Short mmCIF file of C-alpha atoms in Angstrom, two decimals:
data_model
loop_
_atom_site.label_atom_id
_atom_site.label_comp_id
_atom_site.label_asym_id
_atom_site.label_seq_id
_atom_site.Cartn_x
_atom_site.Cartn_y
_atom_site.Cartn_z
CA MET L 1 -12.78 16.37 -6.64
CA VAL L 2 -14.88 14.54 -9.33
CA ILE L 3 -12.79 11.14 -8.34
CA THR L 4 -14.14 11.48 -4.90
CA PHE L 5 -17.73 11.12 -5.92
CA VAL L 6 -17.06 8.57 -8.74
CA THR L 7 -15.29 6.01 -6.13
CA SER L 8 -17.95 6.60 -3.41
CA ILE L 9 -20.51 5.12 -5.85
CA PRO L 10 -19.04 1.59 -5.61
CA ALA L 11 -18.44 2.04 -1.98
CA LEU L 12 -21.59 2.36 -1.04
CA PHE L 13 -22.32 -1.41 -2.71
CA LEU L 14 -19.27 -2.62 -0.82
CA TYR L 15 -20.33 -1.35 2.65
CA GLY L 16 -23.78 -2.46 2.08
CA PRO L 17 -23.45 -6.09 4.18
CA VAL L 18 -21.30 -4.30 6.74
CA LEU L 19 -23.78 -1.43 7.38
CA ASN L 20 -27.23 -3.44 7.18
CA HIS L 21 -26.21 -6.83 8.74
CA ALA L 22 -24.44 -6.97 12.13
CA ASN L 23 -23.71 -10.73 11.64
CA TYR L 24 -21.53 -9.78 8.81
CA ILE L 25 -18.77 -8.52 11.14
CA THR L 26 -18.96 -10.92 14.01
CA GLY L 27 -19.71 -13.60 11.81
CA ALA L 28 -18.05 -15.29 9.00
CA GLY L 29 -18.92 -12.64 6.55
CA ALA L 30 -19.97 -13.08 2.93
CA ASN L 31 -16.85 -14.23 1.31
CA ALA L 32 -13.93 -13.78 3.66
CA HIS L 33 -11.64 -16.09 1.71
CA GLY L 34 -11.92 -14.25 -1.70
CA VAL L 35 -11.39 -10.80 0.23
CA VAL L 36 -8.57 -11.82 1.81
CA ALA L 37 -7.01 -13.28 -1.20
CA LEU L 38 -7.76 -10.10 -3.20
CA GLY L 39 -6.20 -7.94 -0.45
CA ALA L 40 -2.93 -10.17 -0.66
CA LEU L 41 -2.97 -9.67 -4.22
CA LEU L 42 -3.11 -5.97 -4.23
CA GLU L 43 -0.67 -5.78 -1.61
CA MET L 44 2.09 -8.00 -3.29
CA LEU L 45 1.55 -5.87 -6.57
CA LEU L 46 1.94 -2.93 -4.40
CA ILE L 47 5.34 -4.18 -3.21
CA ILE L 48 6.46 -5.42 -6.40
CA TRP L 49 5.82 -1.88 -7.82
CA GLU L 50 7.75 -0.53 -5.03
CA LEU L 51 10.66 -2.62 -5.61
CA SER L 52 10.80 -2.30 -9.09
CA PHE L 53 10.54 1.49 -8.77
CA GLY L 54 13.57 1.49 -6.31
CA ILE L 55 15.69 -0.73 -8.76
CA TYR L 56 14.68 1.73 -11.73
CA LEU L 57 16.11 4.69 -9.56
CA ILE L 58 19.22 2.91 -8.84
CA VAL L 59 19.70 1.90 -12.26
CA LYS L 60 18.99 5.38 -13.43
CA GLY L 61 21.88 6.52 -10.99
CA PHE L 62 19.50 8.02 -8.34
CA LEU L 63 20.28 6.55 -4.79
CA PRO L 64 17.34 7.11 -2.56
CA SER L 65 18.16 9.34 0.29
CA PRO L 66 17.52 6.39 3.19
CA ILE L 67 20.22 4.60 1.77
CA LEU L 68 22.62 7.75 1.89
CA ASN L 69 21.51 8.46 5.14
CA ALA L 70 21.78 5.28 6.83
CA PRO L 71 24.03 4.96 9.81
CA THR L 72 26.95 2.72 8.81
CA PRO L 73 29.07 0.68 11.79
CA GLN L 74 31.76 3.22 11.32
CA THR L 75 29.57 6.35 12.22
CA ILE L 76 27.42 4.52 14.98
CA GLY L 77 27.84 6.57 18.09
CA VAL L 78 29.87 9.35 16.45
CA LEU L 79 28.25 12.84 17.03
CA PRO L 80 28.12 15.25 14.21
CA SER L 81 30.35 18.00 14.62
#
């Protein structure tokens, strides 16, 4: 519950331009390139994290369930009995 209040304080400053200036949304914004670059960087870090965690699980011997439940060419169209 404390994390909600702690993270809402920086959000107030980040949403300030959006709430106070209508041209911020319809115009170019304050720094569109920096925000897009930061978002792309965070998304790439998330993808790398997910891939490395999946590889870690496979190396440790745990196969993720979507791999085990994925249809194979032999089972496509076959109904379970």
